[in-house]
Coordinates of C-alpha atoms in Angstrom, one line a residue:
X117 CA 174.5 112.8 64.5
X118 CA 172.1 110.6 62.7
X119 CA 171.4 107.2 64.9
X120 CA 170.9 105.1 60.8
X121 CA 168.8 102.8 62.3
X122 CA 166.3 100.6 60.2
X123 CA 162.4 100.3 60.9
X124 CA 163.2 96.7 62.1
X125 CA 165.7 97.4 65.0
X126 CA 163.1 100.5 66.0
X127 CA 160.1 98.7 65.9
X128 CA 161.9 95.3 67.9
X129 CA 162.3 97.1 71.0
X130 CA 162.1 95.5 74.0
X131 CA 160.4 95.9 77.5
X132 CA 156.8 98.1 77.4
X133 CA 157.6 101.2 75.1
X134 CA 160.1 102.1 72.8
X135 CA 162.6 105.0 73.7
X136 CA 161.4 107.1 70.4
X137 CA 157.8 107.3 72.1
X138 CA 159.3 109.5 74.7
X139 CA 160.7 111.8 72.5
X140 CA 157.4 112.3 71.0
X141 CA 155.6 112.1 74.1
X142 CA 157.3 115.4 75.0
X143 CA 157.9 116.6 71.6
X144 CA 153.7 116.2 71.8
X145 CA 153.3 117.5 75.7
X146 CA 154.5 121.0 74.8
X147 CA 152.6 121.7 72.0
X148 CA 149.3 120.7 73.5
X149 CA 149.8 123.0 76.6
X150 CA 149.7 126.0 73.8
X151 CA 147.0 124.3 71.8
X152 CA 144.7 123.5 75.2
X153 CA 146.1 126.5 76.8
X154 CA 144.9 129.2 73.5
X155 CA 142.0 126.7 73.7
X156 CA 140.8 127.3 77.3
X157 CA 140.7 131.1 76.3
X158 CA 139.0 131.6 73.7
X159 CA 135.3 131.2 74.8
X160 CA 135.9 133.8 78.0
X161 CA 138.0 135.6 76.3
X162 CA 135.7 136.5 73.1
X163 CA 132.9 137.1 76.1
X164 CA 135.0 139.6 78.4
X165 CA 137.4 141.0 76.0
X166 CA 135.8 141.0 72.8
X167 CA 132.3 141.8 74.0
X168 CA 130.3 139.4 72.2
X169 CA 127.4 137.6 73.0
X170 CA 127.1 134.0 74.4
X171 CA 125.6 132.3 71.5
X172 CA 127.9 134.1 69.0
X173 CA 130.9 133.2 71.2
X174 CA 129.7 129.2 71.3
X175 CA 128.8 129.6 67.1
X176 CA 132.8 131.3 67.0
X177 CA 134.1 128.8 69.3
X178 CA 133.5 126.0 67.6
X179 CA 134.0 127.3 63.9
X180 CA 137.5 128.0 65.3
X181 CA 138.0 124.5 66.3
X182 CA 136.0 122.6 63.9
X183 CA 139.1 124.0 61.2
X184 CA 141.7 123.4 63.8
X185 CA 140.8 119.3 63.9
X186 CA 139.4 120.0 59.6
X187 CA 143.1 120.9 59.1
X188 CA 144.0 117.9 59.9
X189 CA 143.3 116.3 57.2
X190 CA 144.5 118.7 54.8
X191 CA 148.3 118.5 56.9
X192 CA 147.8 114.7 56.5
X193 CA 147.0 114.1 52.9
X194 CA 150.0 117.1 52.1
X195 CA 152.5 114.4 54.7
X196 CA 151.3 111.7 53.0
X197 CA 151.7 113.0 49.5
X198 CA 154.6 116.0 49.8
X199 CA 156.0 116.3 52.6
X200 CA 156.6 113.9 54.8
X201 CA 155.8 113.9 58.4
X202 CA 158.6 114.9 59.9
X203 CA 158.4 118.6 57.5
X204 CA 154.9 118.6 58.4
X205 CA 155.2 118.4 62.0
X206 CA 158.3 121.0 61.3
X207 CA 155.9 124.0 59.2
X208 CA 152.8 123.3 61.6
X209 CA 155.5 124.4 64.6
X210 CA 156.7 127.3 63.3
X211 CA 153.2 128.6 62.5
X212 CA 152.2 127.7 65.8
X213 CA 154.6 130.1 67.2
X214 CA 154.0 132.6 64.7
X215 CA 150.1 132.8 65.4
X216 CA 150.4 133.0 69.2
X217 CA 153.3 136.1 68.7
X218 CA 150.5 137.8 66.9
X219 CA 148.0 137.3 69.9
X220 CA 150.5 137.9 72.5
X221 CA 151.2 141.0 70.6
X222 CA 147.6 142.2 70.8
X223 CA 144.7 139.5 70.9
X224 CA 142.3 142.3 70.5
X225 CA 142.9 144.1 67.3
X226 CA 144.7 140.5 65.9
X227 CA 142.5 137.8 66.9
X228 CA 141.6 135.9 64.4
X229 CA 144.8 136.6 62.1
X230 CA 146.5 134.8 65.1
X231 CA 144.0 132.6 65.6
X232 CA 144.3 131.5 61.6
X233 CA 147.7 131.1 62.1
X234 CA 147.5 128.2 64.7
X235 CA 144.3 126.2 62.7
X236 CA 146.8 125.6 59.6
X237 CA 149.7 125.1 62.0
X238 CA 148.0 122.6 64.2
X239 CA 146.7 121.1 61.1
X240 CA 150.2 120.2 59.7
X241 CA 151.7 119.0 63.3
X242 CA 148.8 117.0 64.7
X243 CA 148.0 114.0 62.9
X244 CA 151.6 113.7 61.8
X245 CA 153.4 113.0 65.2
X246 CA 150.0 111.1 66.3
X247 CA 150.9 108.4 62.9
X248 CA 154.8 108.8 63.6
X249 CA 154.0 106.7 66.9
X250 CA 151.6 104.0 65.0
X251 CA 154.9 103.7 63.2
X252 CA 156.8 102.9 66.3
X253 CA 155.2 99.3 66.5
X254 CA 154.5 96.5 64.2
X255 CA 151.0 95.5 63.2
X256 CA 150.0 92.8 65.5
X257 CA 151.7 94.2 68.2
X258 CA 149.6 94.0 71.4
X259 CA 151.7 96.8 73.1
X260 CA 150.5 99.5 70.6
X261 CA 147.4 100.0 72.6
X262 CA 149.3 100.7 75.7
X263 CA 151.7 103.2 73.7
X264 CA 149.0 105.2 72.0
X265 CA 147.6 105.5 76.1
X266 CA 150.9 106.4 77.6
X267 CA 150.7 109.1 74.6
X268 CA 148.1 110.5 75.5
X269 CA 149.0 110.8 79.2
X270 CA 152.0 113.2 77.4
X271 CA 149.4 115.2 75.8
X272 CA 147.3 115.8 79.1
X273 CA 149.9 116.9 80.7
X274 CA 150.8 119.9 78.4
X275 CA 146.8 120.5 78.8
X276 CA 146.8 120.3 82.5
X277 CA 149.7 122.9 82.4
X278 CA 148.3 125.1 79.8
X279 CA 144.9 125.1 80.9
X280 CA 144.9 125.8 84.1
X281 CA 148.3 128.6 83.3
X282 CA 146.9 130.4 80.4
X283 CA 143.2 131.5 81.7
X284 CA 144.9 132.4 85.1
X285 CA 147.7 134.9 83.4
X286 CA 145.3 136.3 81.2
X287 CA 142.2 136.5 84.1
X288 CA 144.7 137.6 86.7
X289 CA 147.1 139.5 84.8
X290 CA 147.7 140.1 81.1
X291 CA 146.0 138.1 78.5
X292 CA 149.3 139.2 76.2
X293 CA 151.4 137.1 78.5
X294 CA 148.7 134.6 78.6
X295 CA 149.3 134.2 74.7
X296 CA 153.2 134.7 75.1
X297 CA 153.4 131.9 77.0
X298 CA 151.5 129.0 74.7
X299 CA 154.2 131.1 72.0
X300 CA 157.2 130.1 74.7
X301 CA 155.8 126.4 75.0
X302 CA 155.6 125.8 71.3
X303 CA 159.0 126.9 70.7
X304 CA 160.0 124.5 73.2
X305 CA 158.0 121.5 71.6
X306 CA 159.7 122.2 68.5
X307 CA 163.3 122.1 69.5
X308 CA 162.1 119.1 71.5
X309 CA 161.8 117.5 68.3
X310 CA 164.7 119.0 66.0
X311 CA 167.1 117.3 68.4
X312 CA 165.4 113.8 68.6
X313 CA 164.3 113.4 64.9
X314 CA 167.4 111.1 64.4
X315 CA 166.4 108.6 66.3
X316 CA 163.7 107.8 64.2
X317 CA 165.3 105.7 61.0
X318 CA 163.4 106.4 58.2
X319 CA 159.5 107.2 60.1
X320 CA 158.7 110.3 58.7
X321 CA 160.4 111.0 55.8
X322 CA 159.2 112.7 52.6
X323 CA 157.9 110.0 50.2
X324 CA 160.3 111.5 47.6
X325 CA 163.3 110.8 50.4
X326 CA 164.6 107.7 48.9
X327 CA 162.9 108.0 45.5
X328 CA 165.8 106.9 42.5
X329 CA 166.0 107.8 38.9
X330 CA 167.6 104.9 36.3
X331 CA 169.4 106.4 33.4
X332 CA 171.2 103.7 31.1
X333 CA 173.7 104.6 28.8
X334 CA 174.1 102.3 26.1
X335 CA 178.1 103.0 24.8
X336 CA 179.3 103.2 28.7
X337 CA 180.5 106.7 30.4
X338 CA 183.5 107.5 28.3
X339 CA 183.4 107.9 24.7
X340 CA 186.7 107.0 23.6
X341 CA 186.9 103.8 25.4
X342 CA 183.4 102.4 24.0
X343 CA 181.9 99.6 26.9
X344 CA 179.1 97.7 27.5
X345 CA 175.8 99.8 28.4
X346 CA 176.1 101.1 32.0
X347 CA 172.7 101.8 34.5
X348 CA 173.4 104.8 36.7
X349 CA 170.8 105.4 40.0
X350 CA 170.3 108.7 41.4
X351 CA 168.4 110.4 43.7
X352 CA 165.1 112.1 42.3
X353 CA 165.5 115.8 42.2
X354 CA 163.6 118.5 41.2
X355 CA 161.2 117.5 43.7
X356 CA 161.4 120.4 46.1
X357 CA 159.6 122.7 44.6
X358 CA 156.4 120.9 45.7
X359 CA 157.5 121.3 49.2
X360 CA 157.4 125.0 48.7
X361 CA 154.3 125.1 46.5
X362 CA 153.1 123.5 50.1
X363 CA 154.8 126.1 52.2
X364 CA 153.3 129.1 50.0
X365 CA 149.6 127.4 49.8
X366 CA 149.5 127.3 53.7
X367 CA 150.1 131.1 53.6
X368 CA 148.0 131.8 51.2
X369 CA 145.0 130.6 53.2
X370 CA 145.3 132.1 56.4
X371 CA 143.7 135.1 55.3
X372 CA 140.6 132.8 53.8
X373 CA 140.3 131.1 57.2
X374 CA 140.6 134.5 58.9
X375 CA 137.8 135.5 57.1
X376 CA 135.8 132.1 57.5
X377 CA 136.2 131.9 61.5
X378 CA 135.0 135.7 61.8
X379 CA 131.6 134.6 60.0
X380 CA 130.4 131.5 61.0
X381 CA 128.0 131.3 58.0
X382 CA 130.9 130.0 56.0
X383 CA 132.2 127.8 58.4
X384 CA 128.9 126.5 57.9
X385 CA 129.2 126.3 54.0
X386 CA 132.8 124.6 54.6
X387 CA 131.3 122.1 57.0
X388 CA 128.4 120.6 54.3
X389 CA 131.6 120.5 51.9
X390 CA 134.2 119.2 53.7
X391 CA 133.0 116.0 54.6
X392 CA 131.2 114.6 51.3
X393 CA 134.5 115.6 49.5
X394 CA 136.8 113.5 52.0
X395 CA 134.6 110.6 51.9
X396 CA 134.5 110.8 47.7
X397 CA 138.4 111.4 47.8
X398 CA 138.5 107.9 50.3
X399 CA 136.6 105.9 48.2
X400 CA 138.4 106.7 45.5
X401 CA 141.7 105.8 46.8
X402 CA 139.7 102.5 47.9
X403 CA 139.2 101.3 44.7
X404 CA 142.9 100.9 45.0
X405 CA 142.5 98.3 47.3
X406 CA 141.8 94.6 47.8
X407 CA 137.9 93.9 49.6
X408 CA 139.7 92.7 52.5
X409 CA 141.6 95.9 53.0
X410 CA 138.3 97.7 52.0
X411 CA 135.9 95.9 55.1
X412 CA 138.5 97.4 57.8
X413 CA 138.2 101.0 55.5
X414 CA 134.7 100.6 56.3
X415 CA 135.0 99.6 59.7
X416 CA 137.4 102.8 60.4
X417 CA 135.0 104.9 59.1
X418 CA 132.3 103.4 61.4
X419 CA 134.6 104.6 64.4
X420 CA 134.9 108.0 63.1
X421 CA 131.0 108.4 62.2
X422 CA 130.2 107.4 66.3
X423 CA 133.4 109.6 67.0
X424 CA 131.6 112.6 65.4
X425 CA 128.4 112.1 67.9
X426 CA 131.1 111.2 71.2
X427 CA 133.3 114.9 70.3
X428 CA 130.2 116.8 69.9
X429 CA 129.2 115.8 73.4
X430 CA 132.0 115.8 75.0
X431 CA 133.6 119.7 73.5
X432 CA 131.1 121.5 75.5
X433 CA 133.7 121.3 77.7
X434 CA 135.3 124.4 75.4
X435 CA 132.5 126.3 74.9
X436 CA 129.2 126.2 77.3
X437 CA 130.7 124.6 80.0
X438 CA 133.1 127.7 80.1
X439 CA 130.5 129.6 80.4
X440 CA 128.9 127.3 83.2
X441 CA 132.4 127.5 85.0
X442 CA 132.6 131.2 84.9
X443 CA 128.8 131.8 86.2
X444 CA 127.6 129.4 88.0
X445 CA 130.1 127.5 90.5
X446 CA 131.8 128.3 93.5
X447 CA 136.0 128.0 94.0
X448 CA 135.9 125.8 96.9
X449 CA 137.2 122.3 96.0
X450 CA 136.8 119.4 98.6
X451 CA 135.9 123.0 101.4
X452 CA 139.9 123.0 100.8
X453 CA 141.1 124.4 97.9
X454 CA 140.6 127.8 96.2
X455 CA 140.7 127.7 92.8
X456 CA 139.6 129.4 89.5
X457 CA 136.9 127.3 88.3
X458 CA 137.8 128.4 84.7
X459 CA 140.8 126.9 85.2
X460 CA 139.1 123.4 86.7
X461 CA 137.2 123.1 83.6
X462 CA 140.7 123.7 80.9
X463 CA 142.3 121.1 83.6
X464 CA 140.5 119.1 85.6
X465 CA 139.9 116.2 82.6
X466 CA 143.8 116.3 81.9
X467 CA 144.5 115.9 85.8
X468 CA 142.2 112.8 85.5
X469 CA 144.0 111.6 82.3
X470 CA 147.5 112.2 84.2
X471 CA 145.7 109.3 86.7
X472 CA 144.2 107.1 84.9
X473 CA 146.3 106.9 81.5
X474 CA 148.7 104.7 82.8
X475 CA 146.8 102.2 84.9
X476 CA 144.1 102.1 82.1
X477 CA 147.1 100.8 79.7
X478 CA 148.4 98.1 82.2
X479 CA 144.5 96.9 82.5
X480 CA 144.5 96.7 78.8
X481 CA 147.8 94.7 78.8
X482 CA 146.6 92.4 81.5
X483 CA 143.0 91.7 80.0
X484 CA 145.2 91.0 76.8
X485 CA 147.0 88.2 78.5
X486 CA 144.4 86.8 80.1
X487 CA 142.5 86.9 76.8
X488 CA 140.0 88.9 78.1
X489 CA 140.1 92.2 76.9
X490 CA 137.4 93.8 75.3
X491 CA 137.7 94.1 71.6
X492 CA 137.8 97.9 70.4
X493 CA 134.3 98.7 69.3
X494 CA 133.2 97.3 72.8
X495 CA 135.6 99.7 74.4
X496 CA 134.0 102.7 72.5
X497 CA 130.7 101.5 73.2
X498 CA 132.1 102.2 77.2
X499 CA 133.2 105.5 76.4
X500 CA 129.9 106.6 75.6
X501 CA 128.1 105.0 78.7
X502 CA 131.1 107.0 80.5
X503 CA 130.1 110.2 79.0
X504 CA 126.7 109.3 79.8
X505 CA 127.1 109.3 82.8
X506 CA 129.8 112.3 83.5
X507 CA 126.7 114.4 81.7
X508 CA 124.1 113.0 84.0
X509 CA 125.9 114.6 87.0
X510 CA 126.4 117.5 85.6
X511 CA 122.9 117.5 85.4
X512 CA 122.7 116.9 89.1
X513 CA 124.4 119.6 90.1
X514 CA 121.4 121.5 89.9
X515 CA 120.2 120.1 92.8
X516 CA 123.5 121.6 94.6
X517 CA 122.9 125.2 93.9
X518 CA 122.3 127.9 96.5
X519 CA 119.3 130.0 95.7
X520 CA 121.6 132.5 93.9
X521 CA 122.2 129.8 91.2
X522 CA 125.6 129.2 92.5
X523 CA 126.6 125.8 92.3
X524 CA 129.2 123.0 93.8
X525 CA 132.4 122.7 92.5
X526 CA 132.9 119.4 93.8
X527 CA 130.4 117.7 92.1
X528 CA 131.3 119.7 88.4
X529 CA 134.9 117.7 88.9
X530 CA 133.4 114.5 89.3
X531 CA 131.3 114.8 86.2
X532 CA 134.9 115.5 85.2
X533 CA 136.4 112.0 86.6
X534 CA 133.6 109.7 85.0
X535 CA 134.0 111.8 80.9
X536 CA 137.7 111.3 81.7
X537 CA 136.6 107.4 81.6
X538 CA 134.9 107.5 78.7
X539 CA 137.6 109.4 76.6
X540 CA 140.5 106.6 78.1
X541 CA 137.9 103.8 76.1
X542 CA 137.7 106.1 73.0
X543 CA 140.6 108.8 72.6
X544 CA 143.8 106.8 72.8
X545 CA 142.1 103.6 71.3
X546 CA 140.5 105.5 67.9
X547 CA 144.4 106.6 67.5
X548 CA 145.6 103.5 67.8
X549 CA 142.7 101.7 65.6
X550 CA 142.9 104.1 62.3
X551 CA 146.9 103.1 62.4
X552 CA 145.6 99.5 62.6
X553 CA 142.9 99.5 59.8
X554 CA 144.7 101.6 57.7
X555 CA 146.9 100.4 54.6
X556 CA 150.1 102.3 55.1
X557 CA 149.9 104.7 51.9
X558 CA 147.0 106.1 53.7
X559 CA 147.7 106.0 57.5
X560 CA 148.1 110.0 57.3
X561 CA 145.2 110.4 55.6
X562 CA 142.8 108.1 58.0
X563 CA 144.5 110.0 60.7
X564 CA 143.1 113.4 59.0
X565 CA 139.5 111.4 59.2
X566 CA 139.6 111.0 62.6
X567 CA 140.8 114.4 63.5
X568 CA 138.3 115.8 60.8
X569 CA 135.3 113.5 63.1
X570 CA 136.3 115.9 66.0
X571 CA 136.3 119.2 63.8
X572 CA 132.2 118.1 63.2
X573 CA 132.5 116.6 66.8
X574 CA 133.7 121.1 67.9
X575 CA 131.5 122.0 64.8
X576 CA 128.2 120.4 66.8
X577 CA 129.2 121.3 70.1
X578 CA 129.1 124.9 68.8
X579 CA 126.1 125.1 67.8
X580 CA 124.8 122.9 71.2
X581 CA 126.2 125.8 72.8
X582 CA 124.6 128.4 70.9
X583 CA 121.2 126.8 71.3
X584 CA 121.3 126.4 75.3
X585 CA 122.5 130.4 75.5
X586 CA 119.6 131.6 72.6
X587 CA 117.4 133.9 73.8
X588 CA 118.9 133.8 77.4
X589 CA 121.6 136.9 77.4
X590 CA 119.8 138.1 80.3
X591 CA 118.5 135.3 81.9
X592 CA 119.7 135.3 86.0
X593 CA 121.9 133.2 87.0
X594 CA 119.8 130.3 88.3
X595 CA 117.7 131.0 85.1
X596 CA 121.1 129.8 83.3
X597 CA 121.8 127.1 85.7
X598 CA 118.1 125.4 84.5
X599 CA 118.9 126.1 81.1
X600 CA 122.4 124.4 81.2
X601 CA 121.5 121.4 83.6
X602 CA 118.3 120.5 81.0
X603 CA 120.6 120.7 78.1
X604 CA 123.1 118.6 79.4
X605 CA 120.7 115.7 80.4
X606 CA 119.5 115.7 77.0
X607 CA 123.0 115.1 75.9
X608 CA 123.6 112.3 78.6
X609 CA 120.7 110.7 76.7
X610 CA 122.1 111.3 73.5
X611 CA 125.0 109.0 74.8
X612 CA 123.5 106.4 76.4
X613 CA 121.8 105.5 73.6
X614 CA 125.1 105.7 71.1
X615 CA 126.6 103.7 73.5
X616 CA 124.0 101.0 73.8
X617 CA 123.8 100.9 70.3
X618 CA 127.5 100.6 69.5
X619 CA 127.7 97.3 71.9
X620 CA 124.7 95.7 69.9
X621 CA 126.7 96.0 66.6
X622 CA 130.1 95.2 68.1
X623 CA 129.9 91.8 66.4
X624 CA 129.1 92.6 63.1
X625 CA 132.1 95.5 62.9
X626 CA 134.5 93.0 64.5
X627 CA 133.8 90.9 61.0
X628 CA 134.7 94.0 58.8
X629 CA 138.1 94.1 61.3
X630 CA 139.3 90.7 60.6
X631 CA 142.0 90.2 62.3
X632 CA 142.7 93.5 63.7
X633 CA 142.0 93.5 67.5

């Protein structure tokens, strides 16, 4: 039974969250335990099961993600344009669920059709829900920043829960259960959302929703009594074809992204095209646009260029760091616990997020009423020094090894605890900011950006990963260890300096903000 309510009574809600962020929170927690759970997967799973090698399996790895966060973009210009979010969000479910049937069917012979399947279908339901809960809150409200966090405590927990439950069905028992399962999850994500959607007002809708056509008829409705002239309003019709032109598109590609995940050459030719056509297409819709409106444009797409360097960092967490997990650490957490150290890696960073979420929203609130906090490109500038600094000790844990090139456990999950840091200062807060600089006829799109920065951010981390396995298939273990540790102080450097660097400039991007905080 629709709720009718207006964007004013949703968005004047009172206490520390509105009611309608839970029901995406959950909505949101679901489909991320099938998206990090098929995530955690892949990069063993294309090693043991598919036989291939660990540089092609880094180089497949990230072309696979790099089009899952690309898709974005594409599922929120079609939301912003066609469909409306709430359809988007809808169509990206159901081919969610569709793709990981395939692979739960056979993930051998159907890989990458399945696989296909879930890039467009995250694509459409990602950025949407993500903008759906900037729409929650008004502009200048100071509790958005604690929303977007609590958000993104929902999303870690689906990847605590998938990660850690997908690579131990499929390691331990049957990797078409594994896949059944993220299938099961996504299902419930969507119904999660079909029964709550009412309670939204009007955030969401297509843009043709309450669209009205004037017809006047100048000698009144009946002919044989002749009146004065008489305005009728409609609703626009004729519209819903483009939501199936939409619908039939989306299929249409899959086999085209099947075939461009398989060779990694035209990921590569996608990747040089991609981006210098979104940033074309962006300035063209700024010339729509007042200068004012146009300096936070510019400062958003400052974010999303330093978000590019933070993702490709931070993702090796998919790719070599699986690899790392799998080879060279022990199962012995705190000398207590016995665990899969696969599953540490898919988990361990959405454990930390569980944590830290929450109390790193309440700091953000209090530092707002002291008048303290630090402004946004400050808190990015953090996130790097955090990232730093998890990739510094993963570098240490060289020094941990046994001489078999085995090494501790403990000290990878630290490394774990201080990147979690750095993605609390970044993550939640580069959601919240492209709703903020945004105007609102191109929130969906912005949000696209930022999820197209991560599909470079995967796109890089691939080929990171490619480059620290090259030429070392049959390198020992502790040969790997060297190779691994080395690469990933290189990247700790990589950070430092982004971060250092994005602190110096903090002033000069806080002009192009005005008075967004």
């Amino acid at each position: 039974m629709a709720e009718n309510l207006t964007l004013e009574q949703i968005q004047n809600f009172k206490g520390k969250y509105p009611r309608q962020l839970w029901y995406l929170f959950f909505s949101e927690m679901w489909e991320r335990f099938c998206f990090y759970g098929m995530r955690g997967m892949l990069t063993f799973f294309m090693v043991s099961q598919l036989s291939m090698t660990d540089e092609n399996a880094n180089l497949q790895y990230g072309a696979t993600q790099a089009f899952v966060y690309a898709f974005t973009f594409i599922g929120g210009l079609f939301a912003d344009k066609i469909l409306g979010f709430r359809k988007s969000l809808f169509w990206g479910g159901i081919l969610m669920i569709v793709g990981s049937a395939i692979l739960a069917y056979d993930p051998h012979q159907f890989f990458f059709l399945g696989i296909s399947f879930t890039v467009v279908g995250t694509g459409f339901f990602k950025p949407n829900i993500s903008t759906m809960v900037g729409a929650l809150y008004k502009g200048n409200d100071v509790r958005r920043d604690a929303g977007f966090s609590l958000f993104y405590a929902g999303i870690n927990i689906g990847g605590l829960l998938g990660g850690y439950a997908c690579i131990y069905l499929g390691k331990e028992y049957s990797w078409h259960l594994a896949f059944g399962l993220a299938g099961i999850v996504m299902t419930i994500s969507l119904l999660t959302f079909i029964f709550t959607k009412n309670s939204l007002g009007p955030i969401g809708l297509s843009p043709f929703k309450n669209e009205e056509i004037e017809e006047t008829f100048a000698d009144g409705l009946d002919p044989k009594s002749p009146s004065a002239a008489v305005t009728i309003k409609s609703k626009a019709t004729g519209k819903k074809w483009y939501d199936y032109a939409v619908y039939a598109g989306s299929l249409a590609i899959i086999p085209v992204i099947m075939i461009m995940v398989a060779k990694t050459q035209y990921t590569d030719w996608f990747m040089y095209t991609i981006g210098p056509a979104t940033l074309i297409y962006l300035i063209y819709e700024m010339t729509k646009y007042s200068w004012a409106e146009n300096k936070k444009l510019i400062a958003a797409i400052i974010f999303i260029l330093f978000a590019i360097i933070f993702w490709g960092i931070y993702e090796q967490s998919g790719g070599s760091m699986s690899l790392f997990a799998a080879r060279n650490l022990d199962n012995k957490l705190l000398g207590v616990l016995t665990l899969d150290p696969n599953g540490v890696n898919n988990s361990a960073n959405s454990f930390f997020v569980i944590i830290f979420a929450f109390i790193f929203s309440l700091v953000w609130i209090g530092l707002a009423k002291k008048k303290i906090e630090p402004n946004t490109v400050v808190k990015f500038g953090m996130g790097f020094l955090f990232l730093a600094g998890g990739f510094f000790i993963l570098y240490s844990t060289r020094f941990f090894a046994n001489a078999q090139g085995i090494t501790s456990l403990d000290a990878f999950t630290l490394s774990y605890l201080v990147i979690t840091f750095g993605e609390l200062c970044l993550s939640p807060i580069g959601l919240s900011i492209m709703t903020k600089l945004s105007p609102v006829k191109l929130q969906g799109v912005m949000m696209g950006m930022w999820f197209l920065a991560a599909a470079y951010g995967q796109y890089v981390a691939g080929i990171i990963g490619a480059n620290m396995a090259k030429g070392g298939q049959n390198d020992t273990t502790i040969q790997k260890l060297a190779t691994f540790t080395d690469g990933y102080k290189q990247l700790a450097v990589y950070a430092l300096i982004a971060g250092v660097l994005l602190i110096v400039i903090s002033p000069l991007v806080k002009k192009l903000m005005q008075d967004v905080k």
